[in-house]
Coordinates of C-alpha atoms and ligand atoms in Angstrom, one line a residue:
X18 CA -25.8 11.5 15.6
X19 CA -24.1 8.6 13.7
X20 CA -25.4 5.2 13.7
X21 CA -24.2 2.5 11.1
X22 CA -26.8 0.1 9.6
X23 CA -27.2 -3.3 11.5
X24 CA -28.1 -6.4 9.7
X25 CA -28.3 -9.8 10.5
X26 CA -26.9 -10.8 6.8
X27 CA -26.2 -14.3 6.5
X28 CA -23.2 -15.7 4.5
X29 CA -24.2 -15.8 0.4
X30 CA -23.6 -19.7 0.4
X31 CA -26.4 -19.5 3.1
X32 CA -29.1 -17.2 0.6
X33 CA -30.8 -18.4 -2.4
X34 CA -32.0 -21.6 -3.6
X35 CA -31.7 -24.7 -5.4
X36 CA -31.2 -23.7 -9.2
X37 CA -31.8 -20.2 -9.3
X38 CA -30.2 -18.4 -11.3
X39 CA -28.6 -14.8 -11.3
X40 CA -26.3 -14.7 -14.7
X41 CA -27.3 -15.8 -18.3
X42 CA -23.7 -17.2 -19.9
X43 CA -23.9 -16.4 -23.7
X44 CA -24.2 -19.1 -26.1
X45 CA -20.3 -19.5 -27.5
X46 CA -20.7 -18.2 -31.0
X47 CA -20.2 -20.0 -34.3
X48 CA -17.0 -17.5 -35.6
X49 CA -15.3 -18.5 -32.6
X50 CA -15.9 -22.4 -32.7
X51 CA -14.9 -22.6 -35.9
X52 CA -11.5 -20.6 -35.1
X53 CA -11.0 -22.1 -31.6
X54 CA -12.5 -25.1 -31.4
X55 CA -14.9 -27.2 -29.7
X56 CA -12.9 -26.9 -26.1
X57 CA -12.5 -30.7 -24.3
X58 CA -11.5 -30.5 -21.0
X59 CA -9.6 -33.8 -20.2
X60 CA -11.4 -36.2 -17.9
X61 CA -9.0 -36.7 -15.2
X62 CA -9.1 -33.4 -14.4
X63 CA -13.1 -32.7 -15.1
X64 CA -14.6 -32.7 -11.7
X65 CA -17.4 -35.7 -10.5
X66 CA -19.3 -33.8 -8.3
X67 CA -19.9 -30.3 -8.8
X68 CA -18.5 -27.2 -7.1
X69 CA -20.8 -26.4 -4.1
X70 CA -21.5 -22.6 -5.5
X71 CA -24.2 -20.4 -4.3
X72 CA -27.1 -20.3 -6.6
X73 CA -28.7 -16.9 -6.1
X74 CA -30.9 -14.4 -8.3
X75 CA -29.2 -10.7 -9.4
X76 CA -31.4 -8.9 -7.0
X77 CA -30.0 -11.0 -3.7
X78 CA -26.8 -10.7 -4.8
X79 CA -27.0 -7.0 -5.4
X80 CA -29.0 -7.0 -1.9
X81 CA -26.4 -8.7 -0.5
X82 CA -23.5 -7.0 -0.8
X83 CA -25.4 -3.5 -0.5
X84 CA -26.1 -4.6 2.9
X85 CA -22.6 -5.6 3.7
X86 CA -21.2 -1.9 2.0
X87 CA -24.0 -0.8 4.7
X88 CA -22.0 -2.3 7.6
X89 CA -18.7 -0.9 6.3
X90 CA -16.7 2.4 6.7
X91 CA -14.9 3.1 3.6
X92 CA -13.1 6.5 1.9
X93 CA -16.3 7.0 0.2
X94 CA -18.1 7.5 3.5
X95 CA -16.0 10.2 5.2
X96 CA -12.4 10.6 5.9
X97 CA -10.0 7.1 6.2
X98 CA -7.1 9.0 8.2
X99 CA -4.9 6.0 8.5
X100 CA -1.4 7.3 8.5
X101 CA 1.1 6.1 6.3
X102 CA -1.5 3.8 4.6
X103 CA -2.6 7.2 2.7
X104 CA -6.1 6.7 2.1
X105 CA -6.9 8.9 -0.8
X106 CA -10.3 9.3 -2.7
X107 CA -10.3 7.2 -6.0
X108 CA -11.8 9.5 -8.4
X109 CA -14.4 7.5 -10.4
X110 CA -13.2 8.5 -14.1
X111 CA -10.2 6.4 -13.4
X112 CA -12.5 3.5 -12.9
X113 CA -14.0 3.9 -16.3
X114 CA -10.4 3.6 -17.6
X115 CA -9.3 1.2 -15.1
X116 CA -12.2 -0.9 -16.0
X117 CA -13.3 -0.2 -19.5
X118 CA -13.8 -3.6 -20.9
X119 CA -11.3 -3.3 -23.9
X120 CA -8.4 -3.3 -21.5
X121 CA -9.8 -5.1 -18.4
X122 CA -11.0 -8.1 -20.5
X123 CA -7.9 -8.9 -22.0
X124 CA -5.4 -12.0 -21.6
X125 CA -2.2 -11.8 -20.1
X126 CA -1.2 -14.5 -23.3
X127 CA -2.3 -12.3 -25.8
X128 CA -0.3 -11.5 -28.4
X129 CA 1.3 -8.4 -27.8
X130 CA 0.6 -7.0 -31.1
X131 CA -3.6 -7.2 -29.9
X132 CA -2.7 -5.2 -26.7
X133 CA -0.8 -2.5 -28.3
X134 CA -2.9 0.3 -26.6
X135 CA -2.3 -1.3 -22.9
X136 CA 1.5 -1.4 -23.7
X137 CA 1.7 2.1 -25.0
X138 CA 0.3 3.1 -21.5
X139 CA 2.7 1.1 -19.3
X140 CA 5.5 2.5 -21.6
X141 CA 4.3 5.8 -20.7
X142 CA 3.7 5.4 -17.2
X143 CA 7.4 3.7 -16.7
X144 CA 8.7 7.1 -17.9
X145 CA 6.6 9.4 -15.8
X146 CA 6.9 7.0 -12.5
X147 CA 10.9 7.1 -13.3
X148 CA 10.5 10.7 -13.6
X149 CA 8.5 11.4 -10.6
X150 CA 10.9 9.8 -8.4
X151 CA 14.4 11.1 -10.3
X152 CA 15.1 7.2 -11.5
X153 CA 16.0 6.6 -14.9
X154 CA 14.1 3.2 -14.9
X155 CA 11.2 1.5 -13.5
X156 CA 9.9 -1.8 -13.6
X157 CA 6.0 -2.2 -13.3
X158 CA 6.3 -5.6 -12.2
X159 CA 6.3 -5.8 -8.4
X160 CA 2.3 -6.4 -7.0
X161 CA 2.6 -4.4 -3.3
X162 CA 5.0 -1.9 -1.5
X163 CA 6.4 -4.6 0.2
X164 CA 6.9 -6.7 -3.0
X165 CA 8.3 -3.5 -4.3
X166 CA 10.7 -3.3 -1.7
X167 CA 11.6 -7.3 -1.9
X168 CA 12.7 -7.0 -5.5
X169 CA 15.1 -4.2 -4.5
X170 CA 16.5 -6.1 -2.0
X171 CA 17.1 -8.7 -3.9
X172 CA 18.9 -6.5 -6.4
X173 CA 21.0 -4.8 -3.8
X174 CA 22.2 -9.3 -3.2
X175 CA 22.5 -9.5 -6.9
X176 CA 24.4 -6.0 -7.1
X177 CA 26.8 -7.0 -4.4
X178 CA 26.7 -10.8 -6.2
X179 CA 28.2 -9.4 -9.5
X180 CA 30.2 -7.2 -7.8
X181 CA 31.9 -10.7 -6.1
X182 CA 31.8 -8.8 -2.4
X183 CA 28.3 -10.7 -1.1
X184 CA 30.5 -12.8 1.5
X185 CA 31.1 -9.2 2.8
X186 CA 28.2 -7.5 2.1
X187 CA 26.0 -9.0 5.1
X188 CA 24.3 -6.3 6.6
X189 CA 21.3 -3.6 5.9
X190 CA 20.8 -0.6 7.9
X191 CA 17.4 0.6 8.7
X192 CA 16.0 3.0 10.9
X193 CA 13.6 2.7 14.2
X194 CA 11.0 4.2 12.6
X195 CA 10.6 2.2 9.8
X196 CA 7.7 0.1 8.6
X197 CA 7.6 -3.7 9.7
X198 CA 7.9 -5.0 5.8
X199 CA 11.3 -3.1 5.7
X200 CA 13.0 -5.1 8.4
X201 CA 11.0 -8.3 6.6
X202 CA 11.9 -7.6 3.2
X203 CA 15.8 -7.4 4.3
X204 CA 15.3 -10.4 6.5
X205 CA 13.8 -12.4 3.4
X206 CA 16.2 -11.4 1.3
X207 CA 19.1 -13.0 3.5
X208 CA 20.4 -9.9 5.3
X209 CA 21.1 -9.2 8.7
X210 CA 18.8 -6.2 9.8
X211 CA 20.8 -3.4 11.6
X212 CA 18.5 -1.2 13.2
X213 CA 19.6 2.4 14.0
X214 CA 17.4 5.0 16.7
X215 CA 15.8 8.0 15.8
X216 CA 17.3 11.3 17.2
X217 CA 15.0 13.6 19.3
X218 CA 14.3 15.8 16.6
X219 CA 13.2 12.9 13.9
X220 CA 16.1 12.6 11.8
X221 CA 18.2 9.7 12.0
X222 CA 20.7 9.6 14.5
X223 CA 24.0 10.5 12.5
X224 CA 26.1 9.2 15.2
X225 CA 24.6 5.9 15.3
X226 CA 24.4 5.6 12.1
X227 CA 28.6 6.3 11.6
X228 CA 29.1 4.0 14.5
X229 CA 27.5 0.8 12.0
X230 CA 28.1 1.8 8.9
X231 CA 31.6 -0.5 7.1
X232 CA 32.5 -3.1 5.1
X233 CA 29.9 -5.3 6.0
X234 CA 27.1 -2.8 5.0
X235 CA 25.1 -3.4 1.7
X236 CA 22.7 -1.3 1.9
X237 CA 19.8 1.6 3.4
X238 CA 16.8 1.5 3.7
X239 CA 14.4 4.6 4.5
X240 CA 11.1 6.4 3.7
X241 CA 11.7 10.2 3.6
X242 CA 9.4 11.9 4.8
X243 CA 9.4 9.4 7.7
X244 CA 6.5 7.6 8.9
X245 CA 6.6 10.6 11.3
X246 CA 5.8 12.7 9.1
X247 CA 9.5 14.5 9.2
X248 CA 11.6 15.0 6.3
X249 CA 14.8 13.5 6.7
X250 CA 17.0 16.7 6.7
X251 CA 20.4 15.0 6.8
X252 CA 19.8 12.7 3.4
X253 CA 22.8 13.5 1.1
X254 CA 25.4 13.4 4.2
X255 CA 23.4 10.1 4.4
X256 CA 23.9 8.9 1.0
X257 CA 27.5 9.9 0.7
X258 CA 28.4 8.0 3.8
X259 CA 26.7 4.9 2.7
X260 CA 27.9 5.1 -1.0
X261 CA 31.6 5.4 0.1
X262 CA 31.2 1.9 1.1
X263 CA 29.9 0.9 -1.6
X264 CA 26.4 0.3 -0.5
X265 CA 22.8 0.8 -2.0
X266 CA 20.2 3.6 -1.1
X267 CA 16.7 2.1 -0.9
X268 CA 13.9 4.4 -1.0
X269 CA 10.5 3.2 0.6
X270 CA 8.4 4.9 -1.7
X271 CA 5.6 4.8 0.8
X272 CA 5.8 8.6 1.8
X273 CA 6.2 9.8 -1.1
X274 CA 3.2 11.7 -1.4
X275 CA 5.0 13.8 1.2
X276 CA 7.3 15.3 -1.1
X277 CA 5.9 14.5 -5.0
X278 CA 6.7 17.4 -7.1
X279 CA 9.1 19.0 -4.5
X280 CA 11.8 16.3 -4.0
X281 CA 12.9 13.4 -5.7
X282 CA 14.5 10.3 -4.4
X283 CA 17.1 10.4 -7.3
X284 CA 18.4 13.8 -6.4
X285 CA 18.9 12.9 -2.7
X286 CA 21.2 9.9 -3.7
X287 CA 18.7 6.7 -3.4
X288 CA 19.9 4.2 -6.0
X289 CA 16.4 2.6 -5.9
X290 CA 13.1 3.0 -4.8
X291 CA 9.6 1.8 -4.6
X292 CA 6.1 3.4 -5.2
X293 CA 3.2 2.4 -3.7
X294 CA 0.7 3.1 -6.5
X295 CA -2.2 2.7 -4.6
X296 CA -0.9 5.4 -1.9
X297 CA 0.4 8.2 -3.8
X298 CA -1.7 7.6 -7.2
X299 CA -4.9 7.2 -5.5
X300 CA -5.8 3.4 -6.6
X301 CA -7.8 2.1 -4.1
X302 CA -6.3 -0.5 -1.5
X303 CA -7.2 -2.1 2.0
X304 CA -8.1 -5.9 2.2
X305 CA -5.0 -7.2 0.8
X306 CA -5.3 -5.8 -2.7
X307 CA -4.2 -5.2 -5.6
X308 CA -1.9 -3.3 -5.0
X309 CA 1.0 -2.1 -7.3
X310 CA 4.9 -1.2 -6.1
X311 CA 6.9 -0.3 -9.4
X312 CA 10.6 -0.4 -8.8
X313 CA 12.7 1.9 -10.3
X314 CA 16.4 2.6 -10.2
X315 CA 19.2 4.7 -11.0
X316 CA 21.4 3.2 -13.6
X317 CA 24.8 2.5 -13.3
X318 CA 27.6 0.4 -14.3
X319 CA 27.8 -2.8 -12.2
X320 CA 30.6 -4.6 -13.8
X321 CA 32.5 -3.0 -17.0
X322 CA 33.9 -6.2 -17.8
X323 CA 30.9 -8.2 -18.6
X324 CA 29.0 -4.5 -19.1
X325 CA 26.4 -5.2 -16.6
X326 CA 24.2 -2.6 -15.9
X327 CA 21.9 -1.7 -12.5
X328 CA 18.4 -1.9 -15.1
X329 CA 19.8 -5.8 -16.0
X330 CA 18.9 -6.0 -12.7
X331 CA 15.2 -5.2 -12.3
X332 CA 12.6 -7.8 -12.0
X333 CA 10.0 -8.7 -14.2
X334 CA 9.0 -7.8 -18.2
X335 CA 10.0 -4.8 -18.6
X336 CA 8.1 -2.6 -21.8
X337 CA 10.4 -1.6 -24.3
X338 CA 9.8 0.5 -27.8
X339 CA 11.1 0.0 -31.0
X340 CA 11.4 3.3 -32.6
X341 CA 11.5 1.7 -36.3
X342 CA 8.4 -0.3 -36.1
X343 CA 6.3 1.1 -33.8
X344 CA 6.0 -1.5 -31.9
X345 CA 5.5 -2.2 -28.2
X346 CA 6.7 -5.6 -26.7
X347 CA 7.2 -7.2 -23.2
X348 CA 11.5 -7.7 -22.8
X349 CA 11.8 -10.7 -20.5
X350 CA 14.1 -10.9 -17.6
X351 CA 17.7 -11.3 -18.7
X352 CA 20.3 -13.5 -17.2
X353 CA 21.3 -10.6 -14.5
X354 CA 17.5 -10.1 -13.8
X355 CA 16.3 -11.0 -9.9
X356 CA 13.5 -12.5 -12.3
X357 CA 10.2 -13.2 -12.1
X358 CA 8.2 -12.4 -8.8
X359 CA 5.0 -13.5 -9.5
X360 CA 3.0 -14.2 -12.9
X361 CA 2.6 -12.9 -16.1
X362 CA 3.4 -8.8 -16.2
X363 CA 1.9 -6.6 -13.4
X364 CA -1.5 -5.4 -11.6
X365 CA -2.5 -4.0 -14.1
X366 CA -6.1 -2.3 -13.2
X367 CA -4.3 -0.4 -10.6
X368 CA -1.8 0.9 -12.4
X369 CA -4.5 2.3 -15.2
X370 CA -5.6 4.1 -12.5
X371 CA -2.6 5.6 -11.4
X372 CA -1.8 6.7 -15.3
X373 CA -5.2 8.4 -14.9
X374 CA -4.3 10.3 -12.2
X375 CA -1.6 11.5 -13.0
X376 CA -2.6 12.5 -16.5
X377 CA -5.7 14.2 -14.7
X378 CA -3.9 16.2 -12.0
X379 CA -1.0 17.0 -14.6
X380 CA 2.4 17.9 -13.1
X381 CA 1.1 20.6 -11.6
X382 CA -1.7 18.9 -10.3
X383 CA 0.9 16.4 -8.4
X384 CA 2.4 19.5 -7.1
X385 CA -0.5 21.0 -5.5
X386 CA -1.4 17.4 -4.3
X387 CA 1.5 17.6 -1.7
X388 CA 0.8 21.0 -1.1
X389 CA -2.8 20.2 0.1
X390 CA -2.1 17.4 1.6
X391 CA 1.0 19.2 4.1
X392 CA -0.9 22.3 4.7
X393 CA -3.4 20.7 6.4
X394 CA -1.7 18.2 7.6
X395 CA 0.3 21.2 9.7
X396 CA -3.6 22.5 10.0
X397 CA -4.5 19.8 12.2
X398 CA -1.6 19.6 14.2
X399 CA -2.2 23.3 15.2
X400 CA -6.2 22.4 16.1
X401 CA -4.8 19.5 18.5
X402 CA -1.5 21.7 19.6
X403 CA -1.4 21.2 23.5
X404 CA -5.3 18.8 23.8
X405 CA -5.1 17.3 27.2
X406 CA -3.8 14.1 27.3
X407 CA -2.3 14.2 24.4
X408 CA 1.8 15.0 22.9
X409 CA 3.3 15.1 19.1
X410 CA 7.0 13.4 20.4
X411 CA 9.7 14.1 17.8
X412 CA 10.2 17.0 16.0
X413 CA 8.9 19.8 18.4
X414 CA 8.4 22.8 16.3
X415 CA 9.2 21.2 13.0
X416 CA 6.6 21.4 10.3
X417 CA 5.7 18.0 9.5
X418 CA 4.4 16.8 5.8
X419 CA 2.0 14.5 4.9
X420 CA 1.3 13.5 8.4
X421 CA 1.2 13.8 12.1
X422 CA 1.7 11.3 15.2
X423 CA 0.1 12.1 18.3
X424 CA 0.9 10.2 21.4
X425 CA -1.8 9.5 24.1
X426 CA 0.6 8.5 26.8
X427 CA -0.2 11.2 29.0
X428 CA -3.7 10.2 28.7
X429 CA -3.8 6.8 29.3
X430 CA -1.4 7.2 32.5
X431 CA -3.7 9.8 33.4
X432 CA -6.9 7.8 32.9
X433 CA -6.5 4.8 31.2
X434 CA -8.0 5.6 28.2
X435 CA -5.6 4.3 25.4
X436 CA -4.8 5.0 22.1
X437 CA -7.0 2.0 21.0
X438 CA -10.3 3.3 23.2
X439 CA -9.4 7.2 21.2
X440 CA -9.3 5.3 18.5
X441 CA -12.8 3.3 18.9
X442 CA -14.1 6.8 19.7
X443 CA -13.5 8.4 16.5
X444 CA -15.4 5.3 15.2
X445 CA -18.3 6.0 17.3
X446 CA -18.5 9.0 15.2
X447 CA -18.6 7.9 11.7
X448 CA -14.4 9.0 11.3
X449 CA -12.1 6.1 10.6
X450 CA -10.0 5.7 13.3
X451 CA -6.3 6.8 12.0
X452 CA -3.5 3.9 12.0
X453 CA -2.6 2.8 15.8
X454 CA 0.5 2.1 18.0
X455 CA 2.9 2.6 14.7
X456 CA 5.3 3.7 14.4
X457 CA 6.4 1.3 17.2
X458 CA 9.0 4.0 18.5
X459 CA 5.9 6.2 19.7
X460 CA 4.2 4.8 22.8
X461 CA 0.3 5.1 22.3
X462 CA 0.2 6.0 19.0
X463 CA -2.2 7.9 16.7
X464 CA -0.6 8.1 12.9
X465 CA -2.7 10.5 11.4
X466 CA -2.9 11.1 7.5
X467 CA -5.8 12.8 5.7
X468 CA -4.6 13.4 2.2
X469 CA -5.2 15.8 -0.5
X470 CA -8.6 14.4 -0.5
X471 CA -10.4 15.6 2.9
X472 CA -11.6 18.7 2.9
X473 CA -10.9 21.2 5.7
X474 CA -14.7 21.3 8.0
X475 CA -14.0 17.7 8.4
X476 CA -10.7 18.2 9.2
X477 CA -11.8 20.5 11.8
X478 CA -14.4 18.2 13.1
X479 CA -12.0 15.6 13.4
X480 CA -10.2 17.6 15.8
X481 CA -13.2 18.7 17.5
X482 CA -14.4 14.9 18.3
X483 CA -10.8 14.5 19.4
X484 CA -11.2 17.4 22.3
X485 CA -14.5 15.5 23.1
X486 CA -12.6 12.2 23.7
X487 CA -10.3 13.8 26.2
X488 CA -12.9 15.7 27.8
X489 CA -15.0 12.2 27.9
X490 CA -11.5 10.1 29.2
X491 CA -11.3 12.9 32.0
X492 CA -14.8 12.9 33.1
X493 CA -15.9 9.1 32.8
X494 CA -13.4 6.6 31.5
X495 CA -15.9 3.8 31.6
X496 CA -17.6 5.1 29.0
X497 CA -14.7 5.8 26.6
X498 CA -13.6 1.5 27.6
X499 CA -16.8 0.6 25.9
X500 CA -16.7 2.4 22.5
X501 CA -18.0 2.2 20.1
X502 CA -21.7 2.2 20.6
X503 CA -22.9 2.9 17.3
X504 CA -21.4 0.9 14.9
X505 CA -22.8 -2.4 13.3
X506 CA -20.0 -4.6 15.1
X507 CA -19.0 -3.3 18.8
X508 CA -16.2 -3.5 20.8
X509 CA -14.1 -6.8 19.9
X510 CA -11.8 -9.1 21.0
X511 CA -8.5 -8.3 19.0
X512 CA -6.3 -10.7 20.5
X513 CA -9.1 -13.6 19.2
X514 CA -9.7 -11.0 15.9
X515 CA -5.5 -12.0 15.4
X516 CA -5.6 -15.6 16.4
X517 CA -5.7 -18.4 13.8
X518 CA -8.2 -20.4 15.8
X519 CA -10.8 -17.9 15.3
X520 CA -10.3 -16.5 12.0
X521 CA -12.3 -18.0 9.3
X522 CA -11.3 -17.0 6.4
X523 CA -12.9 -19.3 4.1
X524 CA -16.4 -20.7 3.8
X525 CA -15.1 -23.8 4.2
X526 CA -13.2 -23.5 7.2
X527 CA -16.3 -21.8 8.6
X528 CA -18.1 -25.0 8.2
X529 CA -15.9 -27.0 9.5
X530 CA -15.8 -24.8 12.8
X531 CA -19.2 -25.2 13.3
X532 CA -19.2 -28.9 12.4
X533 CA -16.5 -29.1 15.3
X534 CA -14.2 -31.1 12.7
X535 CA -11.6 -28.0 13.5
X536 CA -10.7 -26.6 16.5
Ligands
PLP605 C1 2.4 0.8 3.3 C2 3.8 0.8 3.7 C3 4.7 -0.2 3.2 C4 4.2 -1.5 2.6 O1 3.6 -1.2 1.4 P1 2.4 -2.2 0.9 O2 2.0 -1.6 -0.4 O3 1.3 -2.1 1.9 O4 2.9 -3.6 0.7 C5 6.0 0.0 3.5 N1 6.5 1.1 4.2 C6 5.6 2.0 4.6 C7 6.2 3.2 5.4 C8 4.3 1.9 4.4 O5 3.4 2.9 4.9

């Protein structure tokens, strides 16, 4: 049976003591005072009183956050099935490269003719990114998905800008299915957001889509396969209606794990697209970060009079090589850029990783990725295939790719057991529960995504432990309302675990809680 490790661990500002001491800082050596200096920092801003740190030795810090990895559920304890997220494993020899001193010590102000080796492999992996997608172009600069997909909004205003037709150009089209960010990033970027409904068998509804398409549309936006798990089988009519009016095809590049090495964007008409590095190329993620989301797009001309291209547009440094010299620099944003969306170049640790992977797995190591993860994605679905209580809406019949949603509707009309109380069930296990009530167009959701990574007993048990739920939500709902049992933190209080008033998400604010000085 599974039980997680309880332990009462305090916070680390509450361990240690009074001037002990964990880390010895090396004495600055003599070569580099005499070539830097002796470094003054200014007295108005040298603090009075100083910074209220934790003062602990190595062992209770390495005690410390042991314990806390103890209370945890991570992709290095069993499978993370959270759809759409795609949880892969993060093979540990791209953390050697990721984190090998002689790249992650360096400073974004270096000269770039010390960091020639780090800008060789950004070159490289802008090519193999823009090749993986069927761009002819990337930019590394974006930090997340959803900063991925805010830059290409904001090229698809700049495109239309240029183009002198943004009074027009009002609108963006995105389907029902869609991630929350997509609607965000459109909303941000000063479009109206046209949402259009899914048809019964997943695609988009053509109809619907015909009936808002016009003048006033600038733009698409889609992941493909869907965040059902459906390819979207009516893309190029898609493309070619939309491009007719003169509007841009935005790949979310979230799915593309689905379809790397079968499909790409590029040949299905998107103009630009996203990748979530840390979904598709394994880096790992969760907790906010870092995250990468290159953008990459298919160049064309924009305007032959002033001979503005669609890659003037991309955010961000972009790395360029000079065949003559050798060199590698950093080409700043022009004046047709979007610009600079956040500091200095990229994430860089976790796109290292994803040049690892991909250089491990090979191309035909990407291929068989997909493969893996599909086949038993389409696995699973056959084990659940008819569970009581449970449905797969959309699709029926089709083969899905990179992931499946289940709804639980029937069983929480039947019993009351919801998706949340399945989902607090698998935890009782030691699974991860998979990504809940999303997409919102599936009532009781269960988005479920295991990856290349898991292998196929736990698949199977995964699917086993979901034919004990429903047997368990059946026979004695009480008990599935008051999972999980065995984990270090029981049921909570999500609507409190959401609110602002009870979040603490600094020490500070902590303190002042408990002092009562915040409410
Ligand atoms: C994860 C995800 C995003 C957002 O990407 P982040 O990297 O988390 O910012 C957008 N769309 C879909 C379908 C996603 O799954």
């Amino acid at each position: 049976m599974y039980k997680q490790a309880k332990w009462s661990e305090p916070l680390v500002f509450e361990l240690g003591a009074k001037e002990r001491i964990g880390i010895n800082l090396p004495e600055v050596e003599e070569e580099v005072k005499q070539t830097v200096g002796e470094i003054k920092i200014p007295d108005e801003i040298r603090r009075k009183i100083p910074p209220n740190l934790p003062e602990l030795s190595e062992v209770e810090v390495v005690r410390h956050f042991t314990r806390l990895t103890q209370m945890s559920y991570g992709v290095d304890n069993g499978p993370v099935p959270l759809g759409s997220c795609t949880m892969k494993y993060n093979p540990r020899i791209a953390w050697d490269i990721a984190f090998n001193s002689g790249i992650s010590d360096l400073h974004p102000l270096q000269d770039v003719k010390t960091v020639q080796g780090l800008l060789e492999i950004m070159y490289e992996l802008q090519k193999w990114l823009a090749n993986i997608v069927g761009m002819d172009i990337c930019s590394l600069h974006p930090a997340a998905g959803a900063h991925g997909e805010l830059a290409g909004v904001l090229i698809i205003r700049k495109y239309h800008e240029i183009k002198n037709q943004l009074d027009k150009k009002t609108e963006i089209i995105i389907p029902d299915s869609a991630h929350g960010t997509n609607p965000a990033s459109a909303a941000m970027g000063g479009f109206k957001v046209v949402e259009i409904p899914s048809a019964p068998d997943g695609n988009v509804d053509l109809d619907a889509l015909k009936s808002v398409v016009g003048e006033s549309t600038a733009g698409l936006m889609i992941t493909n396969p869907s965040t059902l798990g459906l390819f979207e089988e009516n893309i190029l009519e898609i493309a070619k209606l939309l491009h007719e009016y003169d509007a841009l095809l935005y790949y979310d590049g979230a799915n593309l794990n689905g379809i790397m090495g079968y499909a790409r964007p590029g040949d299905m008409g998107f103009d630009i697209a996203h990748i979530n590095i840390h979904k598709t190329f394994s880096s790992p993620h969760g907790g906010g970060g870092p995250g990468a989301g290159p953008v990459c797009i298919k160049d064309k001309l924009v305007d032959p009079d002033r001979n503005i291209w669609l890659r003037d547009l991309l955010p961000g440094y972009i790395v360029v090589h000079d065949e003559k010299t050798g060199l590698f620099t950093l080409k700043a944003p022009g004046p047709y850029s979007v610009g600079l969306l956040r500091s200095f170049f990229a994430n860089t640790v976790p796109l290292l990783w994803a040049y690892t992977y991909i250089l491990i797995m090979g191309p035909q190591g990407l291929r068989k990725a997909t493969e893996h993860a599909v086949i038993i994605t389409n696995y699973f679905a056959k084990l659940v295939d008819g569970l009581k209580g449970f449905e797969i809406p959309y699709g029926k019949g089709r083969y899905r790719k990179h992931e499946i949603v289940l709804s639980a509707k029937p069983l929480a009309d039947e019993t009351g057991v919801t998706a949340e109380d399945v989902a607090k069930g698998l935890l009782d296990s030691g699974f991860y529960a998979p990504t809940i009530y999303f997409p919102l167009i599936v009532k009781e959701a269960l988005q479920i995504e295991f990856t290349e990574s898991e292998t196929i007993e736990n698949v199977e048990k995964y699917a086993d432990r979901l034919k004990e739920i429903s047997k368990t939500a059946y026979n004695n709902p009480d008990e599935a309302k008051n999972w999980p049992k065995n984990t270090s933190v029981g049921r909570i209080d999500v609507v409190k675990a959401n609110h602002p008033r009870y979040i603490s998400p600094t020490w500070r604010i902590y303190v002042k809680r408990m002092r009562g000085v915040i409410q």
